[in-house]
């Protein structure tokens, strides 16, 4: 069976357009996901700053962030833990 040269070129172009469209879609999806993470981090930062500014007692920002990280790790599973620099060095 002999293929018409124009049909082969048309199919090749369609494949290239489809691949390019998929690539652009994937890039946009990743960019949107990244922007959502930055929005969440901004919200976290605003809450942390409000606590540091307005809470009755003076709070240490490093302790607050460590507590937030510990909370995130507990939500994952019982085996995931975060080791700070000192804990990691002791483990090694």
PDB file of N, CA and C in Angstrom, residues 22-78:
ATOM      1  N   UNK A  22      -0.159  19.235  24.161  1.00  0.00           N
ATOM      2  CA  UNK A  22      -0.050  18.513  25.427  1.00  0.00           C
ATOM      3  C   UNK A  22       1.047  19.124  26.288  1.00  0.00           C
ATOM      4  N   UNK A  23       2.172  19.469  25.699  1.00  0.00           N
ATOM      5  CA  UNK A  23       3.291  20.071  26.437  1.00  0.00           C
ATOM      6  C   UNK A  23       2.866  21.403  27.047  1.00  0.00           C
ATOM      7  N   UNK A  24       2.205  22.243  26.264  1.00  0.00           N
ATOM      8  CA  UNK A  24       1.749  23.549  26.766  1.00  0.00           C
ATOM      9  C   UNK A  24       0.748  23.351  27.894  1.00  0.00           C
ATOM     10  N   UNK A  25      -0.177  22.424  27.730  1.00  0.00           N
ATOM     11  CA  UNK A  25      -1.161  22.148  28.775  1.00  0.00           C
ATOM     12  C   UNK A  25      -0.483  21.686  30.071  1.00  0.00           C
ATOM     13  N   UNK A  26       0.501  20.799  29.947  1.00  0.00           N
ATOM     14  CA  UNK A  26       1.209  20.296  31.128  1.00  0.00           C
ATOM     15  C   UNK A  26       1.974  21.416  31.822  1.00  0.00           C
ATOM     16  N   UNK A  27       2.597  22.291  31.047  1.00  0.00           N
ATOM     17  CA  UNK A  27       3.323  23.425  31.635  1.00  0.00           C
ATOM     18  C   UNK A  27       2.378  24.361  32.379  1.00  0.00           C
ATOM     19  N   UNK A  28       1.229  24.647  31.788  1.00  0.00           N
ATOM     20  CA  UNK A  28       0.242  25.524  32.428  1.00  0.00           C
ATOM     21  C   UNK A  28      -0.290  24.899  33.711  1.00  0.00           C
ATOM     22  N   UNK A  29      -0.529  23.596  33.677  1.00  0.00           N
ATOM     23  CA  UNK A  29      -1.017  22.901  34.869  1.00  0.00           C
ATOM     24  C   UNK A  29       0.015  22.973  35.990  1.00  0.00           C
ATOM     25  N   UNK A  30       1.294  22.757  35.665  1.00  0.00           N
ATOM     26  CA  UNK A  30       2.351  22.830  36.666  1.00  0.00           C
ATOM     27  C   UNK A  30       2.488  24.242  37.213  1.00  0.00           C
ATOM     28  N   UNK A  31       2.365  25.231  36.344  1.00  0.00           N
ATOM     29  CA  UNK A  31       2.462  26.632  36.773  1.00  0.00           C
ATOM     30  C   UNK A  31       1.316  26.980  37.718  1.00  0.00           C
ATOM     31  N   UNK A  32       0.115  26.520  37.411  1.00  0.00           N
ATOM     32  CA  UNK A  32      -1.048  26.786  38.270  1.00  0.00           C
ATOM     33  C   UNK A  32      -0.867  26.115  39.634  1.00  0.00           C
ATOM     34  N   UNK A  33      -0.343  24.904  39.639  1.00  0.00           N
ATOM     35  CA  UNK A  33      -0.111  24.200  40.901  1.00  0.00           C
ATOM     36  C   UNK A  33       0.934  24.934  41.740  1.00  0.00           C
ATOM     37  N   UNK A  34       1.970  25.428  41.091  1.00  0.00           N
ATOM     38  CA  UNK A  34       3.018  26.175  41.789  1.00  0.00           C
ATOM     39  C   UNK A  34       2.456  27.469  42.373  1.00  0.00           C
ATOM     40  N   UNK A  35       1.622  28.155  41.617  1.00  0.00           N
ATOM     41  CA  UNK A  35       1.014  29.391  42.107  1.00  0.00           C
ATOM     42  C   UNK A  35       0.116  29.118  43.301  1.00  0.00           C
ATOM     43  N   UNK A  36      -0.592  27.994  43.296  1.00  0.00           N
ATOM     44  CA  UNK A  36      -1.453  27.632  44.425  1.00  0.00           C
ATOM     45  C   UNK A  36      -0.626  27.391  45.679  1.00  0.00           C
ATOM     46  N   UNK A  37       0.533  26.774  45.521  1.00  0.00           N
ATOM     47  CA  UNK A  37       1.415  26.543  46.670  1.00  0.00           C
ATOM     48  C   UNK A  37       1.892  27.877  47.226  1.00  0.00           C
ATOM     49  N   UNK A  38       2.266  28.807  46.367  1.00  0.00           N
ATOM     50  CA  UNK A  38       2.728  30.111  46.841  1.00  0.00           C
ATOM     51  C   UNK A  38       1.606  30.880  47.534  1.00  0.00           C
ATOM     52  N   UNK A  39       0.373  30.741  47.048  1.00  0.00           N
ATOM     53  CA  UNK A  39      -0.757  31.383  47.722  1.00  0.00           C
ATOM     54  C   UNK A  39      -0.963  30.786  49.110  1.00  0.00           C
ATOM     55  N   UNK A  40      -0.834  29.473  49.222  1.00  0.00           N
ATOM     56  CA  UNK A  40      -0.967  28.820  50.528  1.00  0.00           C
ATOM     57  C   UNK A  40       0.156  29.249  51.475  1.00  0.00           C
ATOM     58  N   UNK A  41       1.367  29.361  50.948  1.00  0.00           N
ATOM     59  CA  UNK A  41       2.486  29.812  51.778  1.00  0.00           C
ATOM     60  C   UNK A  41       2.300  31.255  52.232  1.00  0.00           C
ATOM     61  N   UNK A  42       1.717  32.067  51.373  1.00  0.00           N
ATOM     62  CA  UNK A  42       1.433  33.451  51.760  1.00  0.00           C
ATOM     63  C   UNK A  42       0.410  33.488  52.888  1.00  0.00           C
ATOM     64  N   UNK A  43      -0.615  32.647  52.788  1.00  0.00           N
ATOM     65  CA  UNK A  43      -1.632  32.562  53.845  1.00  0.00           C
ATOM     66  C   UNK A  43      -0.993  32.097  55.152  1.00  0.00           C
ATOM     67  N   UNK A  44      -0.120  31.087  55.079  1.00  0.00           N
ATOM     68  CA  UNK A  44       0.585  30.600  56.262  1.00  0.00           C
ATOM     69  C   UNK A  44       1.422  31.719  56.888  1.00  0.00           C
ATOM     70  N   UNK A  45       2.123  32.453  56.047  1.00  0.00           N
ATOM     71  CA  UNK A  45       2.962  33.548  56.524  1.00  0.00           C
ATOM     72  C   UNK A  45       2.136  34.627  57.213  1.00  0.00           C
ATOM     73  N   UNK A  46       0.971  34.926  56.652  1.00  0.00           N
ATOM     74  CA  UNK A  46       0.098  35.940  57.254  1.00  0.00           C
ATOM     75  C   UNK A  46      -0.404  35.494  58.630  1.00  0.00           C
ATOM     76  N   UNK A  47      -0.780  34.222  58.745  1.00  0.00           N
ATOM     77  CA  UNK A  47      -1.250  33.710  60.037  1.00  0.00           C
ATOM     78  C   UNK A  47      -0.107  33.726  61.050  1.00  0.00           C
ATOM     79  N   UNK A  48       1.064  33.277  60.636  1.00  0.00           N
ATOM     80  CA  UNK A  48       2.220  33.281  61.530  1.00  0.00           C
ATOM     81  C   UNK A  48       2.526  34.694  62.002  1.00  0.00           C
ATOM     82  N   UNK A  49       2.519  35.648  61.088  1.00  0.00           N
ATOM     83  CA  UNK A  49       2.813  37.030  61.451  1.00  0.00           C
ATOM     84  C   UNK A  49       1.763  37.590  62.403  1.00  0.00           C
ATOM     85  N   UNK A  50       0.508  37.246  62.188  1.00  0.00           N
ATOM     86  CA  UNK A  50      -0.553  37.688  63.097  1.00  0.00           C
ATOM     87  C   UNK A  50      -0.351  37.120  64.496  1.00  0.00           C
ATOM     88  N   UNK A  51       0.021  35.858  64.580  1.00  0.00           N
ATOM     89  CA  UNK A  51       0.290  35.254  65.887  1.00  0.00           C
ATOM     90  C   UNK A  51       1.456  35.965  66.567  1.00  0.00           C
ATOM     91  N   UNK A  52       2.523  36.193  65.816  1.00  0.00           N
ATOM     92  CA  UNK A  52       3.704  36.848  66.398  1.00  0.00           C
ATOM     93  C   UNK A  52       3.383  38.267  66.849  1.00  0.00           C
ATOM     94  N   UNK A  53       2.522  38.961  66.110  1.00  0.00           N
ATOM     95  CA  UNK A  53       2.191  40.351  66.437  1.00  0.00           C
ATOM     96  C   UNK A  53       1.134  40.474  67.530  1.00  0.00           C
ATOM     97  N   UNK A  54       0.151  39.582  67.542  1.00  0.00           N
ATOM     98  CA  UNK A  54      -1.041  39.810  68.349  1.00  0.00           C
ATOM     99  C   UNK A  54      -1.249  38.843  69.509  1.00  0.00           C
ATOM    100  N   UNK A  55      -0.532  37.735  69.542  1.00  0.00           N
ATOM    101  CA  UNK A  55      -0.770  36.765  70.606  1.00  0.00           C
ATOM    102  C   UNK A  55      -0.386  37.358  71.951  1.00  0.00           C
ATOM    103  N   UNK A  56      -1.081  36.940  72.995  1.00  0.00           N
ATOM    104  CA  UNK A  56      -0.898  37.504  74.334  1.00  0.00           C
ATOM    105  C   UNK A  56       0.546  37.351  74.798  1.00  0.00           C
ATOM    106  N   UNK A  57       1.116  36.180  74.593  1.00  0.00           N
ATOM    107  CA  UNK A  57       2.503  35.931  74.997  1.00  0.00           C
ATOM    108  C   UNK A  57       3.414  36.072  73.780  1.00  0.00           C
ATOM    109  N   UNK A  58       4.674  36.394  74.037  1.00  0.00           N
ATOM    110  CA  UNK A  58       5.643  36.481  72.945  1.00  0.00           C
ATOM    111  C   UNK A  58       5.971  35.077  72.466  1.00  0.00           C
ATOM    112  N   UNK A  59       5.921  34.885  71.161  1.00  0.00           N
ATOM    113  CA  UNK A  59       6.179  33.572  70.568  1.00  0.00           C
ATOM    114  C   UNK A  59       7.454  33.635  69.735  1.00  0.00           C
ATOM    115  N   UNK A  60       8.158  32.518  69.695  1.00  0.00           N
ATOM    116  CA  UNK A  60       9.372  32.404  68.887  1.00  0.00           C
ATOM    117  C   UNK A  60       8.975  31.859  67.510  1.00  0.00           C
ATOM    118  N   UNK A  61       9.317  32.592  66.455  1.00  0.00           N
ATOM    119  CA  UNK A  61       8.904  32.181  65.109  1.00  0.00           C
ATOM    120  C   UNK A  61       9.494  30.823  64.726  1.00  0.00           C
ATOM    121  N   UNK A  62      10.720  30.550  65.126  1.00  0.00           N
ATOM    122  CA  UNK A  62      11.334  29.267  64.778  1.00  0.00           C
ATOM    123  C   UNK A  62      10.578  28.109  65.437  1.00  0.00           C
ATOM    124  N   UNK A  63      10.188  28.293  66.694  1.00  0.00           N
ATOM    125  CA  UNK A  63       9.426  27.255  67.386  1.00  0.00           C
ATOM    126  C   UNK A  63       8.061  27.062  66.734  1.00  0.00           C
ATOM    127  N   UNK A  64       7.443  28.153  66.319  1.00  0.00           N
ATOM    128  CA  UNK A  64       6.136  28.058  65.674  1.00  0.00           C
ATOM    129  C   UNK A  64       6.236  27.308  64.343  1.00  0.00           C
ATOM    130  N   UNK A  65       7.263  27.606  63.570  1.00  0.00           N
ATOM    131  CA  UNK A  65       7.443  26.930  62.280  1.00  0.00           C
ATOM    132  C   UNK A  65       7.761  25.462  62.491  1.00  0.00           C
ATOM    133  N   UNK A  66       8.610  25.157  63.481  1.00  0.00           N
ATOM    134  CA  UNK A  66       8.908  23.751  63.788  1.00  0.00           C
ATOM    135  C   UNK A  66       7.644  23.004  64.185  1.00  0.00           C
ATOM    136  N   UNK A  67       6.778  23.646  64.976  1.00  0.00           N
ATOM    137  CA  UNK A  67       5.520  23.013  65.388  1.00  0.00           C
ATOM    138  C   UNK A  67       4.624  22.775  64.169  1.00  0.00           C
ATOM    139  N   UNK A  68       4.598  23.721  63.238  1.00  0.00           N
ATOM    140  CA  UNK A  68       3.798  23.554  62.019  1.00  0.00           C
ATOM    141  C   UNK A  68       4.335  22.395  61.178  1.00  0.00           C
ATOM    142  N   UNK A  69       5.641  22.298  61.068  1.00  0.00           N
ATOM    143  CA  UNK A  69       6.252  21.197  60.306  1.00  0.00           C
ATOM    144  C   UNK A  69       5.927  19.865  60.975  1.00  0.00           C
ATOM    145  N   UNK A  70       6.051  19.819  62.305  1.00  0.00           N
ATOM    146  CA  UNK A  70       5.714  18.583  63.021  1.00  0.00           C
ATOM    147  C   UNK A  70       4.262  18.184  62.764  1.00  0.00           C
ATOM    148  N   UNK A  71       3.361  19.166  62.767  1.00  0.00           N
ATOM    149  CA  UNK A  71       1.955  18.882  62.488  1.00  0.00           C
ATOM    150  C   UNK A  71       1.746  18.340  61.085  1.00  0.00           C
ATOM    151  N   UNK A  72       2.446  18.899  60.117  1.00  0.00           N
ATOM    152  CA  UNK A  72       2.330  18.403  58.741  1.00  0.00           C
ATOM    153  C   UNK A  72       2.809  16.962  58.648  1.00  0.00           C
ATOM    154  N   UNK A  73       3.917  16.671  59.304  1.00  0.00           N
ATOM    155  CA  UNK A  73       4.478  15.327  59.232  1.00  0.00           C
ATOM    156  C   UNK A  73       3.562  14.313  59.908  1.00  0.00           C
ATOM    157  N   UNK A  74       2.922  14.687  61.012  1.00  0.00           N
ATOM    158  CA  UNK A  74       1.992  13.784  61.696  1.00  0.00           C
ATOM    159  C   UNK A  74       0.794  13.456  60.819  1.00  0.00           C
ATOM    160  N   UNK A  75       0.400  14.399  59.957  1.00  0.00           N
ATOM    161  CA  UNK A  75      -0.738  14.171  59.062  1.00  0.00           C
ATOM    162  C   UNK A  75      -0.412  13.154  57.971  1.00  0.00           C
ATOM    163  N   UNK A  76       0.866  12.950  57.669  1.00  0.00           N
ATOM    164  CA  UNK A  76       1.233  12.038  56.583  1.00  0.00           C
ATOM    165  C   UNK A  76       1.005  10.586  56.983  1.00  0.00           C
ATOM    166  N   UNK A  77       1.755  10.123  57.950  1.00  0.00           N
ATOM    167  CA  UNK A  77       1.634   8.753  58.446  1.00  0.00           C
ATOM    168  C   UNK A  77       2.455   8.670  59.735  1.00  0.00           C
ATOM    169  N   UNK A  78       2.315   7.590  60.492  1.00  0.00           N
ATOM    170  CA  UNK A  78       3.020   7.519  61.780  1.00  0.00           C
ATOM    171  C   UNK A  78       4.533   7.353  61.656  1.00  0.00           C
TER     172      UNK A  78
END
